[in-house]
PDB file of C-alpha atoms in Angstrom:
ATOM      1  CA  UNK A 178      96.613  87.506  96.117  1.00  0.00           C
ATOM      2  CA  UNK A 179      97.984  85.498  93.194  1.00  0.00           C
ATOM      3  CA  UNK A 180      96.745  85.716  89.618  1.00  0.00           C
ATOM      4  CA  UNK A 181      97.798  84.728  86.124  1.00  0.00           C
ATOM      5  CA  UNK A 182      99.470  87.644  84.362  1.00  0.00           C
ATOM      6  CA  UNK A 183     100.681  87.964  80.761  1.00  0.00           C
ATOM      7  CA  UNK A 184     104.430  88.696  80.600  1.00  0.00           C
ATOM      8  CA  UNK A 185     104.120  89.766  76.955  1.00  0.00           C
ATOM      9  CA  UNK A 186     101.824  88.793  74.067  1.00  0.00           C
ATOM     10  CA  UNK A 187     102.673  85.329  72.790  1.00  0.00           C
ATOM     11  CA  UNK A 188     102.449  81.586  73.270  1.00  0.00           C
ATOM     12  CA  UNK A 189     101.046  79.939  76.433  1.00  0.00           C
ATOM     13  CA  UNK A 190     104.401  80.146  78.183  1.00  0.00           C
ATOM     14  CA  UNK A 191     103.936  83.920  78.655  1.00  0.00           C
ATOM     15  CA  UNK A 192     101.361  83.169  81.361  1.00  0.00           C
ATOM     16  CA  UNK A 193     102.764  83.506  84.889  1.00  0.00           C
ATOM     17  CA  UNK A 194     101.338  82.910  88.389  1.00  0.00           C
ATOM     18  CA  UNK A 195     102.339  86.096  90.169  1.00  0.00           C
ATOM     19  CA  UNK A 196     101.401  88.192  93.188  1.00  0.00           C
ATOM     20  CA  UNK A 197      99.147  91.179  92.439  1.00  0.00           C
ATOM     21  CA  UNK A 198      97.103  93.632  94.542  1.00  0.00           C
ATOM     22  CA  UNK A 199      93.795  92.410  95.897  1.00  0.00           C
ATOM     23  CA  UNK A 200      90.768  93.910  94.149  1.00  0.00           C
ATOM     24  CA  UNK A 201      88.236  95.917  96.125  1.00  0.00           C
ATOM     25  CA  UNK A 202      84.490  95.895  95.460  1.00  0.00           C
ATOM     26  CA  UNK A 203      83.052  99.196  94.311  1.00  0.00           C
ATOM     27  CA  UNK A 204      79.438 100.329  94.725  1.00  0.00           C
ATOM     28  CA  UNK A 205      77.121  97.647  93.400  1.00  0.00           C
ATOM     29  CA  UNK A 206      79.887  95.011  93.311  1.00  0.00           C
ATOM     30  CA  UNK A 207      80.809  91.977  95.414  1.00  0.00           C
ATOM     31  CA  UNK A 208      84.214  90.485  96.110  1.00  0.00           C
ATOM     32  CA  UNK A 209      84.554  86.792  95.439  1.00  0.00           C
ATOM     33  CA  UNK A 210      87.030  84.247  96.761  1.00  0.00           C
ATOM     34  CA  UNK A 211      87.490  82.318  93.532  1.00  0.00           C
ATOM     35  CA  UNK A 212      87.085  78.557  93.568  1.00  0.00           C
ATOM     36  CA  UNK A 213      87.603  78.061  89.820  1.00  0.00           C
ATOM     37  CA  UNK A 214      87.601  79.822  86.477  1.00  0.00           C
ATOM     38  CA  UNK A 215      87.313  78.555  82.915  1.00  0.00           C
ATOM     39  CA  UNK A 216      89.304  78.897  79.698  1.00  0.00           C
ATOM     40  CA  UNK A 217      87.562  80.481  76.722  1.00  0.00           C
ATOM     41  CA  UNK A 218      88.886  81.115  73.218  1.00  0.00           C
ATOM     42  CA  UNK A 219      88.695  84.825  73.926  1.00  0.00           C
ATOM     43  CA  UNK A 220      91.380  84.242  76.576  1.00  0.00           C
ATOM     44  CA  UNK A 221      93.708  82.761  73.912  1.00  0.00           C
ATOM     45  CA  UNK A 222      93.187  85.832  71.743  1.00  0.00           C
ATOM     46  CA  UNK A 223      93.875  88.201  74.646  1.00  0.00           C
ATOM     47  CA  UNK A 224      97.043  86.291  75.547  1.00  0.00           C
ATOM     48  CA  UNK A 225      98.226  86.753  71.950  1.00  0.00           C
ATOM     49  CA  UNK A 226      97.557  90.495  72.128  1.00  0.00           C
ATOM     50  CA  UNK A 227      94.527  90.341  69.779  1.00  0.00           C
ATOM     51  CA  UNK A 228      91.599  90.947  72.170  1.00  0.00           C
ATOM     52  CA  UNK A 229      92.197  93.724  74.713  1.00  0.00           C
ATOM     53  CA  UNK A 230      89.739  93.999  77.634  1.00  0.00           C
ATOM     54  CA  UNK A 231      86.998  96.661  77.443  1.00  0.00           C
ATOM     55  CA  UNK A 232      87.716 100.022  79.046  1.00  0.00           C
ATOM     56  CA  UNK A 233      87.642  99.727  82.827  1.00  0.00           C
ATOM     57  CA  UNK A 234      87.816  95.915  82.892  1.00  0.00           C
ATOM     58  CA  UNK A 235      90.566  93.964  84.599  1.00  0.00           C
ATOM     59  CA  UNK A 236      93.512  93.090  82.345  1.00  0.00           C
ATOM     60  CA  UNK A 237      93.695  89.701  84.066  1.00  0.00           C
ATOM     61  CA  UNK A 238      92.281  86.891  81.915  1.00  0.00           C
ATOM     62  CA  UNK A 239      89.056  85.079  82.757  1.00  0.00           C
ATOM     63  CA  UNK A 240      85.490  85.712  81.624  1.00  0.00           C
ATOM     64  CA  UNK A 241      83.726  83.555  84.213  1.00  0.00           C
ATOM     65  CA  UNK A 242      84.312  81.978  87.612  1.00  0.00           C
ATOM     66  CA  UNK A 243      82.755  80.356  90.622  1.00  0.00           C
ATOM     67  CA  UNK A 244      83.425  81.057  94.242  1.00  0.00           C
ATOM     68  CA  UNK A 245      82.184  82.376  97.583  1.00  0.00           C
ATOM     69  CA  UNK A 246      81.133  85.963  98.361  1.00  0.00           C
ATOM     70  CA  UNK A 247      83.760  87.474 100.677  1.00  0.00           C
ATOM     71  CA  UNK A 248      82.555  91.083 100.813  1.00  0.00           C
ATOM     72  CA  UNK A 249      79.611  93.168  99.671  1.00  0.00           C
ATOM     73  CA  UNK A 250      80.115  96.590  98.099  1.00  0.00           C
ATOM     74  CA  UNK A 251      77.905  99.565  98.885  1.00  0.00           C
ATOM     75  CA  UNK A 252      74.288  99.171  97.863  1.00  0.00           C
ATOM     76  CA  UNK A 253      74.350  95.429  97.136  1.00  0.00           C
ATOM     77  CA  UNK A 254      71.138  93.659  98.082  1.00  0.00           C
ATOM     78  CA  UNK A 255      69.927  90.087  97.673  1.00  0.00           C
ATOM     79  CA  UNK A 256      73.288  88.480  98.381  1.00  0.00           C
ATOM     80  CA  UNK A 257      75.176  87.613 101.573  1.00  0.00           C
ATOM     81  CA  UNK A 258      78.774  86.942 102.568  1.00  0.00           C
ATOM     82  CA  UNK A 259      79.296  83.197 102.257  1.00  0.00           C
ATOM     83  CA  UNK A 260      76.929  82.624  99.338  1.00  0.00           C
ATOM     84  CA  UNK A 261      78.293  80.209  96.740  1.00  0.00           C
ATOM     85  CA  UNK A 262      77.911  81.777  93.306  1.00  0.00           C
ATOM     86  CA  UNK A 263      79.170  81.782  89.752  1.00  0.00           C
ATOM     87  CA  UNK A 264      79.720  84.943  87.769  1.00  0.00           C
ATOM     88  CA  UNK A 265      79.943  86.421  84.309  1.00  0.00           C
ATOM     89  CA  UNK A 266      83.054  88.648  84.042  1.00  0.00           C
ATOM     90  CA  UNK A 267      84.610  91.118  81.679  1.00  0.00           C
ATOM     91  CA  UNK A 268      87.979  89.930  83.029  1.00  0.00           C
ATOM     92  CA  UNK A 269      89.752  88.934  86.196  1.00  0.00           C
ATOM     93  CA  UNK A 270      88.758  85.269  86.617  1.00  0.00           C
ATOM     94  CA  UNK A 271      92.282  83.785  86.544  1.00  0.00           C
ATOM     95  CA  UNK A 272      92.894  84.970  90.123  1.00  0.00           C
ATOM     96  CA  UNK A 273      92.295  84.085  93.748  1.00  0.00           C
ATOM     97  CA  UNK A 274      89.882  87.003  94.132  1.00  0.00           C
ATOM     98  CA  UNK A 275      87.782  89.100  91.766  1.00  0.00           C
ATOM     99  CA  UNK A 276      85.324  92.000  92.052  1.00  0.00           C
ATOM    100  CA  UNK A 277      82.074  91.478  90.146  1.00  0.00           C
ATOM    101  CA  UNK A 278      78.972  93.632  89.485  1.00  0.00           C
ATOM    102  CA  UNK A 279      76.179  92.073  91.566  1.00  0.00           C
ATOM    103  CA  UNK A 280      73.946  91.956  88.465  1.00  0.00           C
ATOM    104  CA  UNK A 281      76.310  89.397  86.924  1.00  0.00           C
ATOM    105  CA  UNK A 282      76.038  86.852  89.727  1.00  0.00           C
ATOM    106  CA  UNK A 283      74.192  83.567  89.573  1.00  0.00           C
ATOM    107  CA  UNK A 284      73.688  81.101  92.436  1.00  0.00           C
ATOM    108  CA  UNK A 285      75.536  77.819  92.020  1.00  0.00           C
ATOM    109  CA  UNK A 286      72.738  75.522  90.792  1.00  0.00           C
ATOM    110  CA  UNK A 287      71.523  72.730  93.017  1.00  0.00           C
ATOM    111  CA  UNK A 288      73.292  69.440  92.245  1.00  0.00           C
ATOM    112  CA  UNK A 289      76.217  71.227  90.497  1.00  0.00           C
ATOM    113  CA  UNK A 290      79.650  71.257  92.163  1.00  0.00           C
ATOM    114  CA  UNK A 291      81.133  74.697  92.680  1.00  0.00           C
ATOM    115  CA  UNK A 292      84.195  73.932  90.544  1.00  0.00           C
ATOM    116  CA  UNK A 293      82.009  72.726  87.658  1.00  0.00           C
ATOM    117  CA  UNK A 294      79.782  75.791  87.964  1.00  0.00           C
ATOM    118  CA  UNK A 295      82.760  77.933  86.837  1.00  0.00           C
ATOM    119  CA  UNK A 296      82.149  76.655  83.305  1.00  0.00           C
ATOM    120  CA  UNK A 297      78.535  77.781  83.120  1.00  0.00           C
ATOM    121  CA  UNK A 298      78.155  81.604  83.091  1.00  0.00           C
ATOM    122  CA  UNK A 299      79.894  82.477  79.807  1.00  0.00           C
ATOM    123  CA  UNK A 300      78.373  79.666  77.734  1.00  0.00           C
ATOM    124  CA  UNK A 301      74.954  79.982  79.376  1.00  0.00           C
ATOM    125  CA  UNK A 302      74.737  83.742  78.819  1.00  0.00           C
ATOM    126  CA  UNK A 303      76.138  83.528  75.298  1.00  0.00           C
ATOM    127  CA  UNK A 304      73.830  80.735  74.136  1.00  0.00           C
ATOM    128  CA  UNK A 305      70.735  82.003  75.924  1.00  0.00           C
ATOM    129  CA  UNK A 306      71.143  85.635  74.822  1.00  0.00           C
ATOM    130  CA  UNK A 307      71.719  84.726  71.165  1.00  0.00           C
ATOM    131  CA  UNK A 308      69.754  81.554  70.514  1.00  0.00           C
ATOM    132  CA  UNK A 309      66.742  82.185  72.784  1.00  0.00           C
ATOM    133  CA  UNK A 310      66.445  85.865  73.659  1.00  0.00           C
ATOM    134  CA  UNK A 311      67.423  87.165  70.223  1.00  0.00           C
ATOM    135  CA  UNK A 312      66.771  84.359  67.712  1.00  0.00           C
ATOM    136  CA  UNK A 313      63.720  83.007  69.517  1.00  0.00           C
ATOM    137  CA  UNK A 314      64.404  79.291  69.160  1.00  0.00           C
ATOM    138  CA  UNK A 315      61.307  77.316  69.984  1.00  0.00           C
ATOM    139  CA  UNK A 316      59.785  73.878  70.081  1.00  0.00           C
ATOM    140  CA  UNK A 317      59.765  72.077  66.722  1.00  0.00           C
ATOM    141  CA  UNK A 318      62.386  74.333  65.145  1.00  0.00           C
ATOM    142  CA  UNK A 319      65.795  73.279  63.803  1.00  0.00           C
ATOM    143  CA  UNK A 320      69.015  74.532  65.453  1.00  0.00           C
ATOM    144  CA  UNK A 321      72.369  74.112  63.735  1.00  0.00           C
ATOM    145  CA  UNK A 322      75.382  74.469  66.040  1.00  0.00           C
ATOM    146  CA  UNK A 323      78.860  74.754  64.576  1.00  0.00           C
ATOM    147  CA  UNK A 324      81.621  73.437  66.838  1.00  0.00           C
ATOM    148  CA  UNK A 325      79.299  71.091  68.697  1.00  0.00           C
ATOM    149  CA  UNK A 326      82.103  69.570  70.801  1.00  0.00           C
ATOM    150  CA  UNK A 327      83.299  72.836  72.364  1.00  0.00           C
ATOM    151  CA  UNK A 328      82.099  74.608  75.465  1.00  0.00           C
ATOM    152  CA  UNK A 329      79.485  76.696  73.591  1.00  0.00           C
ATOM    153  CA  UNK A 330      78.457  73.770  71.419  1.00  0.00           C
ATOM    154  CA  UNK A 331      77.946  71.224  74.187  1.00  0.00           C
ATOM    155  CA  UNK A 332      75.809  73.722  76.080  1.00  0.00           C
ATOM    156  CA  UNK A 333      73.814  74.753  72.994  1.00  0.00           C
ATOM    157  CA  UNK A 334      72.970  71.134  72.190  1.00  0.00           C
ATOM    158  CA  UNK A 335      71.420  70.672  75.628  1.00  0.00           C
ATOM    159  CA  UNK A 336      69.540  73.970  75.555  1.00  0.00           C
ATOM    160  CA  UNK A 337      68.138  73.214  72.105  1.00  0.00           C
ATOM    161  CA  UNK A 338      66.894  69.772  73.189  1.00  0.00           C
ATOM    162  CA  UNK A 339      65.445  71.120  76.445  1.00  0.00           C
ATOM    163  CA  UNK A 340      63.424  73.626  74.380  1.00  0.00           C
ATOM    164  CA  UNK A 341      62.101  70.900  72.091  1.00  0.00           C
ATOM    165  CA  UNK A 342      64.177  71.747  69.006  1.00  0.00           C
ATOM    166  CA  UNK A 343      65.804  69.386  66.522  1.00  0.00           C
ATOM    167  CA  UNK A 344      69.544  69.911  66.965  1.00  0.00           C
ATOM    168  CA  UNK A 345      72.138  69.469  64.223  1.00  0.00           C
ATOM    169  CA  UNK A 346      75.868  69.896  64.937  1.00  0.00           C
ATOM    170  CA  UNK A 347      79.166  69.972  63.117  1.00  0.00           C
ATOM    171  CA  UNK A 348      82.396  68.524  64.540  1.00  0.00           C
ATOM    172  CA  UNK A 349      85.630  67.127  63.158  1.00  0.00           C
ATOM    173  CA  UNK A 350      85.787  63.455  64.165  1.00  0.00           C
ATOM    174  CA  UNK A 351      83.453  60.449  64.590  1.00  0.00           C
ATOM    175  CA  UNK A 352      84.335  60.276  68.287  1.00  0.00           C
ATOM    176  CA  UNK A 353      83.386  63.886  68.966  1.00  0.00           C
ATOM    177  CA  UNK A 354      80.188  63.499  66.934  1.00  0.00           C
ATOM    178  CA  UNK A 355      79.253  60.410  68.925  1.00  0.00           C
ATOM    179  CA  UNK A 356      79.632  62.358  72.171  1.00  0.00           C
ATOM    180  CA  UNK A 357      77.419  65.090  70.718  1.00  0.00           C
ATOM    181  CA  UNK A 358      74.782  62.446  70.006  1.00  0.00           C
ATOM    182  CA  UNK A 359      75.029  61.295  73.627  1.00  0.00           C
ATOM    183  CA  UNK A 360      74.217  64.884  74.672  1.00  0.00           C
ATOM    184  CA  UNK A 361      71.103  64.810  72.494  1.00  0.00           C
ATOM    185  CA  UNK A 362      72.164  65.971  69.005  1.00  0.00           C
ATOM    186  CA  UNK A 363      69.747  64.585  66.401  1.00  0.00           C
ATOM    187  CA  UNK A 364      71.880  65.158  63.310  1.00  0.00           C
ATOM    188  CA  UNK A 365      75.700  65.061  63.373  1.00  0.00           C
ATOM    189  CA  UNK A 366      77.866  66.273  60.488  1.00  0.00           C
ATOM    190  CA  UNK A 367      81.600  65.696  60.062  1.00  0.00           C
ATOM    191  CA  UNK A 368      82.681  69.013  58.553  1.00  0.00           C
ATOM    192  CA  UNK A 369      85.906  67.428  57.282  1.00  0.00           C
ATOM    193  CA  UNK A 370      84.051  64.894  55.173  1.00  0.00           C
ATOM    194  CA  UNK A 371      80.539  66.251  54.594  1.00  0.00           C
ATOM    195  CA  UNK A 372      78.937  69.437  53.311  1.00  0.00           C
ATOM    196  CA  UNK A 373      76.732  70.627  56.133  1.00  0.00           C
ATOM    197  CA  UNK A 374      74.441  72.491  53.719  1.00  0.00           C
ATOM    198  CA  UNK A 375      73.740  69.337  51.712  1.00  0.00           C
ATOM    199  CA  UNK A 376      73.222  67.166  54.815  1.00  0.00           C
ATOM    200  CA  UNK A 377      70.922  69.685  56.471  1.00  0.00           C
ATOM    201  CA  UNK A 378      68.824  70.128  53.309  1.00  0.00           C
ATOM    202  CA  UNK A 379      68.539  66.358  52.875  1.00  0.00           C
ATOM    203  CA  UNK A 380      67.427  65.725  56.445  1.00  0.00           C
ATOM    204  CA  UNK A 381      65.430  68.870  57.335  1.00  0.00           C
ATOM    205  CA  UNK A 382      63.743  71.902  55.802  1.00  0.00           C
ATOM    206  CA  UNK A 383      66.836  73.916  56.743  1.00  0.00           C
ATOM    207  CA  UNK A 384      67.860  75.595  59.975  1.00  0.00           C
ATOM    208  CA  UNK A 385      65.573  78.018  61.751  1.00  0.00           C
ATOM    209  CA  UNK A 386      68.530  79.147  63.843  1.00  0.00           C
ATOM    210  CA  UNK A 387      72.272  78.760  63.233  1.00  0.00           C
ATOM    211  CA  UNK A 388      74.788  79.432  65.990  1.00  0.00           C
ATOM    212  CA  UNK A 389      78.082  80.092  64.200  1.00  0.00           C
ATOM    213  CA  UNK A 390      81.595  80.478  65.588  1.00  0.00           C
ATOM    214  CA  UNK A 391      83.377  80.566  62.204  1.00  0.00           C
ATOM    215  CA  UNK A 392      82.367  83.938  60.763  1.00  0.00           C
ATOM    216  CA  UNK A 393      83.508  84.763  57.220  1.00  0.00           C
ATOM    217  CA  UNK A 394      84.406  81.224  56.105  1.00  0.00           C
ATOM    218  CA  UNK A 395      80.894  79.910  56.625  1.00  0.00           C
ATOM    219  CA  UNK A 396      78.869  83.056  55.915  1.00  0.00           C
ATOM    220  CA  UNK A 397      77.552  82.225  52.420  1.00  0.00           C
ATOM    221  CA  UNK A 398      77.000  78.537  53.167  1.00  0.00           C
ATOM    222  CA  UNK A 399      75.207  79.351  56.413  1.00  0.00           C
ATOM    223  CA  UNK A 400      72.744  81.518  54.478  1.00  0.00           C
ATOM    224  CA  UNK A 401      72.228  78.563  52.093  1.00  0.00           C
ATOM    225  CA  UNK A 402      71.510  76.339  55.108  1.00  0.00           C
ATOM    226  CA  UNK A 403      68.831  78.608  56.558  1.00  0.00           C
ATOM    227  CA  UNK A 404      65.141  77.803  56.263  1.00  0.00           C
ATOM    228  CA  UNK A 405      62.611  80.476  55.346  1.00  0.00           C
ATOM    229  CA  UNK A 406      62.541  83.161  58.054  1.00  0.00           C
ATOM    230  CA  UNK A 407      65.789  81.685  59.446  1.00  0.00           C
ATOM    231  CA  UNK A 408      68.141  83.519  61.801  1.00  0.00           C
ATOM    232  CA  UNK A 409      71.904  83.279  61.547  1.00  0.00           C
ATOM    233  CA  UNK A 410      73.722  84.294  64.721  1.00  0.00           C
ATOM    234  CA  UNK A 411      77.475  84.855  64.470  1.00  0.00           C
ATOM    235  CA  UNK A 412      79.417  84.753  67.747  1.00  0.00           C
ATOM    236  CA  UNK A 413      82.966  84.021  66.544  1.00  0.00           C
ATOM    237  CA  UNK A 414      85.507  84.697  63.855  1.00  0.00           C
ATOM    238  CA  UNK A 415      87.623  81.510  63.787  1.00  0.00           C
ATOM    239  CA  UNK A 416      87.144  81.448  59.997  1.00  0.00           C
ATOM    240  CA  UNK A 417      87.957  85.097  59.322  1.00  0.00           C
ATOM    241  CA  UNK A 418      86.390  88.536  59.656  1.00  0.00           C
ATOM    242  CA  UNK A 419      85.449  89.516  56.090  1.00  0.00           C
ATOM    243  CA  UNK A 420      82.989  87.631  53.882  1.00  0.00           C
ATOM    244  CA  UNK A 421      80.584  88.292  51.042  1.00  0.00           C
ATOM    245  CA  UNK A 422      76.884  88.382  51.886  1.00  0.00           C
ATOM    246  CA  UNK A 423      74.303  87.700  49.177  1.00  0.00           C
ATOM    247  CA  UNK A 424      71.436  90.029  50.024  1.00  0.00           C
ATOM    248  CA  UNK A 425      69.279  88.377  47.378  1.00  0.00           C
ATOM    249  CA  UNK A 426      69.413  85.079  49.261  1.00  0.00           C
ATOM    250  CA  UNK A 427      68.427  86.825  52.496  1.00  0.00           C
ATOM    251  CA  UNK A 428      65.489  88.570  50.811  1.00  0.00           C
ATOM    252  CA  UNK A 429      64.332  85.358  49.204  1.00  0.00           C
ATOM    253  CA  UNK A 430      64.272  83.616  52.564  1.00  0.00           C
ATOM    254  CA  UNK A 431      63.203  86.595  54.695  1.00  0.00           C
ATOM    255  CA  UNK A 432      66.299  85.656  56.683  1.00  0.00           C
ATOM    256  CA  UNK A 433      68.467  87.688  59.046  1.00  0.00           C
ATOM    257  CA  UNK A 434      72.120  87.788  60.072  1.00  0.00           C
ATOM    258  CA  UNK A 435      73.005  88.950  63.580  1.00  0.00           C
ATOM    259  CA  UNK A 436      76.445  89.256  65.127  1.00  0.00           C
ATOM    260  CA  UNK A 437      76.960  89.887  68.832  1.00  0.00           C
ATOM    261  CA  UNK A 438      79.651  89.611  71.470  1.00  0.00           C
ATOM    262  CA  UNK A 439      79.023  89.460  75.198  1.00  0.00           C
ATOM    263  CA  UNK A 440      82.093  90.882  76.904  1.00  0.00           C
ATOM    264  CA  UNK A 441      81.724  94.472  75.727  1.00  0.00           C
ATOM    265  CA  UNK A 442      77.982  94.838  76.403  1.00  0.00           C
ATOM    266  CA  UNK A 443      76.940  97.553  78.862  1.00  0.00           C
ATOM    267  CA  UNK A 444      76.359  96.439  82.449  1.00  0.00           C
ATOM    268  CA  UNK A 445      72.590  96.840  82.188  1.00  0.00           C
ATOM    269  CA  UNK A 446      72.445  94.497  79.175  1.00  0.00           C
ATOM    270  CA  UNK A 447      74.583  91.895  80.921  1.00  0.00           C
ATOM    271  CA  UNK A 448      72.407  92.136  84.035  1.00  0.00           C
ATOM    272  CA  UNK A 449      69.262  91.636  81.941  1.00  0.00           C
ATOM    273  CA  UNK A 450      70.770  88.541  80.261  1.00  0.00           C
ATOM    274  CA  UNK A 451      71.883  87.107  83.601  1.00  0.00           C
ATOM    275  CA  UNK A 452      68.435  87.711  85.088  1.00  0.00           C
ATOM    276  CA  UNK A 453      66.716  85.900  82.214  1.00  0.00           C
ATOM    277  CA  UNK A 454      69.224  83.041  82.461  1.00  0.00           C
ATOM    278  CA  UNK A 455      68.469  82.709  86.158  1.00  0.00           C
ATOM    279  CA  UNK A 456      64.719  82.825  85.639  1.00  0.00           C
ATOM    280  CA  UNK A 457      64.346  80.536  82.621  1.00  0.00           C
ATOM    281  CA  UNK A 458      67.530  78.508  82.146  1.00  0.00           C
ATOM    282  CA  UNK A 459      68.648  77.821  85.701  1.00  0.00           C
ATOM    283  CA  UNK A 460      65.574  75.639  86.428  1.00  0.00           C
ATOM    284  CA  UNK A 461      66.620  73.438  83.488  1.00  0.00           C
ATOM    285  CA  UNK A 462      70.116  73.163  84.962  1.00  0.00           C
ATOM    286  CA  UNK A 463      68.778  72.321  88.410  1.00  0.00           C
ATOM    287  CA  UNK A 464      66.558  69.558  87.035  1.00  0.00           C
ATOM    288  CA  UNK A 465      69.502  68.115  85.066  1.00  0.00           C
ATOM    289  CA  UNK A 466      68.263  68.847  81.526  1.00  0.00           C
ATOM    290  CA  UNK A 467      71.288  71.134  80.978  1.00  0.00           C
ATOM    291  CA  UNK A 468      74.603  70.318  82.660  1.00  0.00           C
ATOM    292  CA  UNK A 469      78.133  71.727  82.607  1.00  0.00           C
ATOM    293  CA  UNK A 470      80.334  69.604  80.395  1.00  0.00           C
ATOM    294  CA  UNK A 471      83.869  69.551  81.758  1.00  0.00           C
ATOM    295  CA  UNK A 472      86.679  68.129  79.661  1.00  0.00           C
ATOM    296  CA  UNK A 473      89.505  68.744  82.154  1.00  0.00           C
ATOM    297  CA  UNK A 474      90.382  70.606  85.353  1.00  0.00           C
ATOM    298  CA  UNK A 475      93.857  72.131  85.645  1.00  0.00           C
ATOM    299  CA  UNK A 476      95.402  73.989  88.578  1.00  0.00           C
ATOM    300  CA  UNK A 477      95.079  77.722  87.943  1.00  0.00           C
ATOM    301  CA  UNK A 478      98.845  78.213  88.407  1.00  0.00           C
ATOM    302  CA  UNK A 479      99.254  75.921  85.361  1.00  0.00           C
ATOM    303  CA  UNK A 480      97.053  78.007  83.080  1.00  0.00           C
ATOM    304  CA  UNK A 481      99.606  77.696  80.264  1.00  0.00           C
ATOM    305  CA  UNK A 482      98.912  73.937  80.126  1.00  0.00           C
ATOM    306  CA  UNK A 483      95.171  74.620  79.985  1.00  0.00           C
ATOM    307  CA  UNK A 484      95.651  77.028  77.065  1.00  0.00           C
ATOM    308  CA  UNK A 485      97.613  74.342  75.188  1.00  0.00           C
ATOM    309  CA  UNK A 486      94.799  71.841  75.760  1.00  0.00           C
ATOM    310  CA  UNK A 487      92.253  74.174  74.201  1.00  0.00           C
ATOM    311  CA  UNK A 488      94.530  75.046  71.296  1.00  0.00           C
ATOM    312  CA  UNK A 489      95.163  71.371  70.538  1.00  0.00           C
ATOM    313  CA  UNK A 490      91.440  70.926  69.945  1.00  0.00           C
ATOM    314  CA  UNK A 491      91.044  67.524  71.580  1.00  0.00           C
ATOM    315  CA  UNK A 492      89.029  68.649  74.624  1.00  0.00           C
ATOM    316  CA  UNK A 493      85.295  67.902  74.674  1.00  0.00           C
ATOM    317  CA  UNK A 494      83.488  70.627  76.639  1.00  0.00           C
ATOM    318  CA  UNK A 495      85.192  73.130  78.951  1.00  0.00           C
ATOM    319  CA  UNK A 496      88.672  73.361  80.444  1.00  0.00           C
ATOM    320  CA  UNK A 497      88.499  74.647  84.036  1.00  0.00           C
ATOM    321  CA  UNK A 498      91.131  76.249  86.238  1.00  0.00           C
ATOM    322  CA  UNK A 499      90.979  75.329  89.934  1.00  0.00           C
ATOM    323  CA  UNK A 500      92.203  78.146  92.150  1.00  0.00           C
ATOM    324  CA  UNK A 501      92.059  75.985  95.278  1.00  0.00           C
ATOM    325  CA  UNK A 502      93.740  72.596  95.701  1.00  0.00           C
TER     326      UNK A 502
END
């Protein structure tokens, strides 16, 4: 098969479409013929040499994909050869074939094209696990989403609205904020021109849940933006890895700070997240309340161009890689 390999850590041009051995499904795994994958910021970090795959995971990029089941490994039940699925991966999605633990499979939702479904598993599992399963976002609460125009952000807006929350977002231009409003965002904040803490305090009681991709840069201000009993969930480090945390503010608000990745979780945790996503989120996707937001689709062999698109920061939603023409 062909896959994208990394010649050496560096700029997008180090990505090459090369021939590699076909994967084989182990016990409890399935083999997929990949229809499409998606580009995530973790892929950019891995390409640069800053985010190695977990032990035992494929060193090929790609944390999610869609495709058709080509082969079942020993002990797999509930799936059949020919099923159209999408999958959460620890790696291997930038390829024509990939082996996946069966517990990380999801059916392609009704009314969603198989290519578009490639952009769902990573964002769906990340948002659902953190915002819903951990932080417990519910009807009538306030959700603040940083980076509302990205893949995670566009998904989180829709999930928040589907659950009956008031959704506030930050983004860096009037055009991107307008598109966030079209997805359902109630309060939009231009982080280049406005202080999100001041705007949130003026318009709401503060955020019950904050989904943060910035890390250190926003840590103190995020705590300021929380309501009483608020929950700050950190899923990214675009603004640095070390910040100062005022415990007094947390105590005064009975607030909490939680940081969690998805890729390195044990298989049983991933399977539990995927099962909850299928049971509670997938019905919202199938009825159209939550949809994949696709900014562009690029041939997988041209993954370097897709990485440049994401780095340039002009894409709204996800960048997908089509393995099949």
